Structure formats: C-alpha cells, structure tokens
Short mmCIF file of C-alpha atoms in Angstrom, two decimals:
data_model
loop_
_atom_site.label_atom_id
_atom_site.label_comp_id
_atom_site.label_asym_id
_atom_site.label_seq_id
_atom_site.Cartn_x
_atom_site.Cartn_y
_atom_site.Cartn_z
CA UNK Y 1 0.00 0.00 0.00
CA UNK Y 2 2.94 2.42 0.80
CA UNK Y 3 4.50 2.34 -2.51
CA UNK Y 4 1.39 2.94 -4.13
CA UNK Y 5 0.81 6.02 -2.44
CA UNK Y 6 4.03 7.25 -3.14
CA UNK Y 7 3.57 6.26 -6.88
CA UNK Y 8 0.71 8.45 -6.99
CA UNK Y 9 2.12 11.39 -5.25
CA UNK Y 10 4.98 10.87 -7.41
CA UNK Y 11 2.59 11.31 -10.77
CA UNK Y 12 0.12 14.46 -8.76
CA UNK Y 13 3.59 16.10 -8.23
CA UNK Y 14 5.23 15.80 -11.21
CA UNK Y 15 1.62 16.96 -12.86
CA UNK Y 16 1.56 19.97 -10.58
CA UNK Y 17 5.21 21.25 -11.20
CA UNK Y 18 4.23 21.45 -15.08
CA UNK Y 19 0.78 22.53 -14.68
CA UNK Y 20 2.47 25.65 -12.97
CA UNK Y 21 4.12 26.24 -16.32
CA UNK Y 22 1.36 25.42 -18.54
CA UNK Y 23 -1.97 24.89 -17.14
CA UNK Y 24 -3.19 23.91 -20.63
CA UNK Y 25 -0.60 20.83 -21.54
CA UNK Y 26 -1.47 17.89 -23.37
CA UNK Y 27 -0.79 14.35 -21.99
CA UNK Y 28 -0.23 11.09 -23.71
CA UNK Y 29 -0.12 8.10 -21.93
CA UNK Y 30 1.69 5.01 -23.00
CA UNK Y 31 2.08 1.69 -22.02
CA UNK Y 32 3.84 -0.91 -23.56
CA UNK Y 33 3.30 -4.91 -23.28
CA UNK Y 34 4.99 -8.40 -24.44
CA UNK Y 35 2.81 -11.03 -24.57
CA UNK Y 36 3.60 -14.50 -23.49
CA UNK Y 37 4.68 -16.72 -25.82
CA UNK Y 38 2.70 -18.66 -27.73
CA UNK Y 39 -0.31 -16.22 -26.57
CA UNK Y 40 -0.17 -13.57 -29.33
CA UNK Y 41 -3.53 -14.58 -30.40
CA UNK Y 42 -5.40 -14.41 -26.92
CA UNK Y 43 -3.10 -11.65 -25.74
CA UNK Y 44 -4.86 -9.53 -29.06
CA UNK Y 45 -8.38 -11.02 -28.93
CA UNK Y 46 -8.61 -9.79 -24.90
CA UNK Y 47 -7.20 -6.33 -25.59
CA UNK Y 48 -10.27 -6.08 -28.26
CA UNK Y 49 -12.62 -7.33 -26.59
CA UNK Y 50 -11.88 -4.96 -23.30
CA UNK Y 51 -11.42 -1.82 -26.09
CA UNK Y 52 -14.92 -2.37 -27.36
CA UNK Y 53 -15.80 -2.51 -23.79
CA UNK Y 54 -14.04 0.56 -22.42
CA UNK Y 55 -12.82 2.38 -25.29
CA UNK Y 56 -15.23 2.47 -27.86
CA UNK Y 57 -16.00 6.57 -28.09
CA UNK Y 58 -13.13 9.11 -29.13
CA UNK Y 59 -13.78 10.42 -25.74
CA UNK Y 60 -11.93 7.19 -24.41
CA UNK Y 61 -10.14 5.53 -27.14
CA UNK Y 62 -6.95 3.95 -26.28
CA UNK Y 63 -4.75 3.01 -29.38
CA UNK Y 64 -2.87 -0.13 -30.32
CA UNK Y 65 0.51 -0.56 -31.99
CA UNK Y 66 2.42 -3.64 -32.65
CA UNK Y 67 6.68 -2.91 -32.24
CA UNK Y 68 8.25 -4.13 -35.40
CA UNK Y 69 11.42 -3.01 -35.36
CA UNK Y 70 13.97 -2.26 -32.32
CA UNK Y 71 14.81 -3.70 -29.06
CA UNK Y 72 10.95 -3.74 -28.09
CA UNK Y 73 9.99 -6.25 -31.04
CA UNK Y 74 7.40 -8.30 -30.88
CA UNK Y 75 5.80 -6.36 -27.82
CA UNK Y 76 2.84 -3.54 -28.19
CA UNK Y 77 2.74 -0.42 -27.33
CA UNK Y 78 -1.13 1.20 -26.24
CA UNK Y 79 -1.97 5.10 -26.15
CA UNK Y 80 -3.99 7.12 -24.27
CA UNK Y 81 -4.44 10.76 -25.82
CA UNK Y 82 -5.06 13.94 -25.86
CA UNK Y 83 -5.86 14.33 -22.35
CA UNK Y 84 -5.92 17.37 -19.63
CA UNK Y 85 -4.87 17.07 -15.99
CA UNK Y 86 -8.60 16.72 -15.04
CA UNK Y 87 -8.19 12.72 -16.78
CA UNK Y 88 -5.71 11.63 -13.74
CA UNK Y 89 -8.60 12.35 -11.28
CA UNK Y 90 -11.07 9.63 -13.09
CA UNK Y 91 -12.32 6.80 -10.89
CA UNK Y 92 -11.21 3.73 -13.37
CA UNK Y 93 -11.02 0.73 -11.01
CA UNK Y 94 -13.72 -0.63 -12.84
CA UNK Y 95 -12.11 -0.65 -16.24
CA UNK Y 96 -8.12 -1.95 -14.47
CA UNK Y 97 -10.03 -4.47 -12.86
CA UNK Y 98 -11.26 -5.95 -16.07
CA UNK Y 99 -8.09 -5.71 -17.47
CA UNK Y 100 -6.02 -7.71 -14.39
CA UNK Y 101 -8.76 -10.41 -14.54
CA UNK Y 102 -8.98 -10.69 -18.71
CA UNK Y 103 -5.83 -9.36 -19.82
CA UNK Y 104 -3.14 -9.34 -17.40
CA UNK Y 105 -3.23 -13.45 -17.60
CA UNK Y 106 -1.43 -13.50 -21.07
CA UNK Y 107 1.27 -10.76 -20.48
CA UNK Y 108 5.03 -11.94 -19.74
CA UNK Y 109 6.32 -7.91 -19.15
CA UNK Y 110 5.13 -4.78 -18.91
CA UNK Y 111 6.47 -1.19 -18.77
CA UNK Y 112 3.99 0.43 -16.52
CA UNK Y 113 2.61 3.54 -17.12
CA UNK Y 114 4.44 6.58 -18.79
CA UNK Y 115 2.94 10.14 -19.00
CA UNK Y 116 3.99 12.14 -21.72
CA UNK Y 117 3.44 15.91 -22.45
CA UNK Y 118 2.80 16.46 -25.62
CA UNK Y 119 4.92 20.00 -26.75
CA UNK Y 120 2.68 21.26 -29.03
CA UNK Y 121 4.79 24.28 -30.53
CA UNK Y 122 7.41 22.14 -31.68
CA UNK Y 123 4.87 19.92 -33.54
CA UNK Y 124 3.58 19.20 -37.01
CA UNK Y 125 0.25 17.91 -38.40
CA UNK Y 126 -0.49 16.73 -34.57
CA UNK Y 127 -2.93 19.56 -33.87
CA UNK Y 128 -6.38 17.80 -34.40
CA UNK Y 129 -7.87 14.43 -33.65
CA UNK Y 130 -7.43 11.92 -36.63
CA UNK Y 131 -7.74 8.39 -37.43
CA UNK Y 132 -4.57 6.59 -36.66
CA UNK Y 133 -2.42 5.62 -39.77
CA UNK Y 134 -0.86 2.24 -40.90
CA UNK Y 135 3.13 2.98 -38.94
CA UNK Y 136 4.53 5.22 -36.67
CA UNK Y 137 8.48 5.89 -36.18
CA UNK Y 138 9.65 6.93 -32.93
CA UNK Y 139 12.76 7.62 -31.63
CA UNK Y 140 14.08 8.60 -28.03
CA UNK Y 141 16.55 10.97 -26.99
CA UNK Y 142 17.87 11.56 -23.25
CA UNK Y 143 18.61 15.03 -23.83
CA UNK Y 144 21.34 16.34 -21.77
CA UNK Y 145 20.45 18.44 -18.70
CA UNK Y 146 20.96 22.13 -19.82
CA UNK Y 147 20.35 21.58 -23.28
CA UNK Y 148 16.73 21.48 -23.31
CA UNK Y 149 16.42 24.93 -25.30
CA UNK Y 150 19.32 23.94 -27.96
CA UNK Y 151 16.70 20.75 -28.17
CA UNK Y 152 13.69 22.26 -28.66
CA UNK Y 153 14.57 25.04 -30.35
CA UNK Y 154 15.78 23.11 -33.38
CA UNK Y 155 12.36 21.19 -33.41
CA UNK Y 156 9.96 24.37 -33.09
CA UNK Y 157 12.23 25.85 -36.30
CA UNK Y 158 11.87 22.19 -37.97
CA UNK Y 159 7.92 23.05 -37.25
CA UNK Y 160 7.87 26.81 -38.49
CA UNK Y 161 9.34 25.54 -42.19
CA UNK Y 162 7.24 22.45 -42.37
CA UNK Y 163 4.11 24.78 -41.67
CA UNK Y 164 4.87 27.60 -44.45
CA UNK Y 165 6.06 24.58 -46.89
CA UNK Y 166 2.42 23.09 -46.14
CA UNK Y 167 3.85 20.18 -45.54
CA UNK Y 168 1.78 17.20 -45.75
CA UNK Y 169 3.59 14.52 -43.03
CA UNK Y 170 3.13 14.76 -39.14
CA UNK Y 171 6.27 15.14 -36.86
CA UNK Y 172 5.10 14.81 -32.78
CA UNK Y 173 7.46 15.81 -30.24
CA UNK Y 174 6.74 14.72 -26.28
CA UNK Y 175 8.30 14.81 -23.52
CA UNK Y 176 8.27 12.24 -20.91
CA UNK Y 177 7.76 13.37 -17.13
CA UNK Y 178 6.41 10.83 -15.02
CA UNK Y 179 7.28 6.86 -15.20
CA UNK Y 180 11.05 7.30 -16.34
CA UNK Y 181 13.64 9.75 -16.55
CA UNK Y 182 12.11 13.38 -17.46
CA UNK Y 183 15.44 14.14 -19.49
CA UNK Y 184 13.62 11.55 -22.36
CA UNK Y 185 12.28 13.41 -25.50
CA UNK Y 186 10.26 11.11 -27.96
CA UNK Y 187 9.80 11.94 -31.84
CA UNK Y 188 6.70 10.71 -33.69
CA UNK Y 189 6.38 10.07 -37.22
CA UNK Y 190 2.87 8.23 -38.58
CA UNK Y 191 2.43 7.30 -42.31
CA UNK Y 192 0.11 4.88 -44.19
CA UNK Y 193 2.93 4.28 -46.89
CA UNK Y 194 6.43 3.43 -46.55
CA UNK Y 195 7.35 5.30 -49.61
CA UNK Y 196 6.07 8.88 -47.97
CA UNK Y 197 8.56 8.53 -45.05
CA UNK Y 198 11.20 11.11 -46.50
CA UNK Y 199 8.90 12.82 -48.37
CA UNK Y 200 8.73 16.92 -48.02
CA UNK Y 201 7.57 20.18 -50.01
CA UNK Y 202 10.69 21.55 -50.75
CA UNK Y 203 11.57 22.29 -54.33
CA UNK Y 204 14.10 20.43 -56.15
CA UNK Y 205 17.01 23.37 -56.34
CA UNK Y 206 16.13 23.27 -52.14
CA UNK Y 207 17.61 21.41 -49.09
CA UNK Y 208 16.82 21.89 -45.80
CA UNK Y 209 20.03 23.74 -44.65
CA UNK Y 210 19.36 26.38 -47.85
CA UNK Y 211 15.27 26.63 -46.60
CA UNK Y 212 16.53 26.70 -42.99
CA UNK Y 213 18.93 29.50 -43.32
CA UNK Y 214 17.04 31.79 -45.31
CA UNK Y 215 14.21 31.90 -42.86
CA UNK Y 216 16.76 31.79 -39.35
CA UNK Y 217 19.56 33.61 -40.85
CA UNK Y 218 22.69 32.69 -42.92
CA UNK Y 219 24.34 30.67 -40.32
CA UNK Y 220 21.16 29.13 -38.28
CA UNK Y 221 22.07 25.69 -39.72
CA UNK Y 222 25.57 26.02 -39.29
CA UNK Y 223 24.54 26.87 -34.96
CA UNK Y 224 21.93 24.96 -34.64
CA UNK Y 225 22.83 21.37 -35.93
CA UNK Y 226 26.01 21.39 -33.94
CA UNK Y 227 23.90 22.22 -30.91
CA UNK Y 228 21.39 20.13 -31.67
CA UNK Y 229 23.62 17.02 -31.81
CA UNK Y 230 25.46 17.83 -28.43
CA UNK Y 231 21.83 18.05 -26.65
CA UNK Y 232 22.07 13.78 -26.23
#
C-alpha cells in the first residue's frame, strides 16, 4: 500500500510542477506490453474485446501498436491521448479491474505507465484528432540536462518551415515526465505508406540547410545542428 501512495504522489507532483508552467498541456499516456509466448492470439483477442468494452468513443479511445522493429519487437505499445490534468482524477477501477482479470493473464512484461506531455509548438500535423495511420516511427533521446532549449529550439524551427512549406507529413514531439527519466524526448512520425517517409515540399534546387537558413539567418544551420547534436 505504501508504494502505491508514493507512486501516486509521485505522478500528482510531477503533474503539478508542469501545470504551474502550462496549465493547458497535453498528456499522452503510453504503455507498452509483451505477450507471453505462444499467446499472441489471446493476448490480441482480450485487448479487443476490453477496447470495445471501455474504449469504444473518441472520448476514451486507447490506441494499439504492434513494435516491429527495435529492441521492443514483438511487444505492443497502447496510447492514451489527448488528455488534460482533469483525466488523472477519473475513478477507473472498474475498467483496471477488467483488465487484471482478462488481460493481465497473457502478459510476460510490462512497462507500466508513462505520462507524456505532448509539446505542441514544436509539432507538425499533430494539432487535431485523426484516425490513426498504418506505422509510426519513434525515436528517443535523453537530452542532456541544460540543453533542453538547444533541443527544442531546433524542433519548433523544424515546425515553423514544415508549416509555411504546407507540408503534408506529421512530426510529434513529447516529452516524458512521469514513469522514467524526465530528461527523455520522444519523436513521432505516422504514415500509411512506406514510400512517404522522406517525403517533403521543398523544391528540387532546395535542401533543408538552404530553406533553414534563409528563414533563421545565414548561419542558423551552421549553430543549430552542432547544438542540436550535443543536446544527447
């Protein structure tokens, strides 16, 4: 009972330190799972049947992904999103219980739960609702202490040119502050089709150092990529 309590605290304090900086933040919630083996097929058929119970309205969808590359292979991750602080103070004993009784039974590992914030101004395409697509990318950084700015500054410019290019992809940047260390950035790319992964708007006489330095200045790209690659 202790260490649940202190889990909890834990979450409400790391909630309330960012809340003071931005009462309107976005969360994401993940939580990743490897079935056991040779129980792929129940492991999938209970996490169905308890999303059509539980998670059935946009309100309270949780999503689904399947790892298919990396270290994690073979396990799933699931998403809760888009949500305020007001979601951590829901009552959902109901909904875990089902889930320890019908799904817990064919899990070998689990991550526990991670809450990300979801940092909105250094985002693209991630602005509105939308039906998930086919494959996501991600990649995690731990970000050195004290270079958070050099960071995120290089992503909100990365944002800014993919915005007046009216480009058509989706780049989500979070970062993680409760269930691991809060130095952890994640990058999000989704796509339907493999061949639109490197895709962008810029003309064929443009890179992105040329497109980057004429909006930032004639040495932005020349600053910032150094500084971006010394951040982890």
């Amino acid at each position: 009972m202790k260490k649940s309590i202190l889990l909890t605290l834990s979450i409400l304090f790391c909630l309330s330190l960012n809340s003071q900086r931005n009462a309107n933040a976005e969360y994401w919630v993940s939580f990743t799972y490897l079935p056991k083996k040779g129980m792929v097929e129940e492991f999938e058929k209970a996490v169905a049947d308890k999303t059509a119970k539980y998670n059935a309205t946009e309100e309270d969808a949780i999503f689904a992904f399947q790892i298919m590359t990396g270290g994690g292979q073979g396990a799933y991750q699931r998403w809760v999103v888009r949500k305020d602080r007001a979601f951590f103070d829901q009552d959902n004993a109901e909904e875990l219980k089902y889930w320890n009784e019908n799904v817990d039974p064919y899990i070998a590992d689990k991550s526990g739960q991670k809450i990300w914030q979801h940092i909105r101004n250094a985002s693209h395409g991630w602005d509105e609702p939308r039906t998930p697509v086919k494959y996501y990318v991600q990649n995690t950084v731990v970000v050195k202490r004290g270079k958070n700015n050099d960071f995120l500054k290089f992503h909100r410019r990365l944002k800014q040119i993919n915005s007046e290019t009216e480009y058509t992809g989706n780049r989500g940047v979070f970062r993680l502050i409760s269930g691991g260390n809060n130095q952890t950035f994640m990058v999000i790319s989704g796509f339907d089709s493999h061949e639109t992964v490197f895709t962008n708007n810029l003309s064929d006489d443009k890179n992105w150092r040329d497109v980057y330095d004429e909006k930032f200045g004639e040495t932005a790209w020349e600053e910032d990529w150094p500084a971006y690659n010394e951040c982890h």
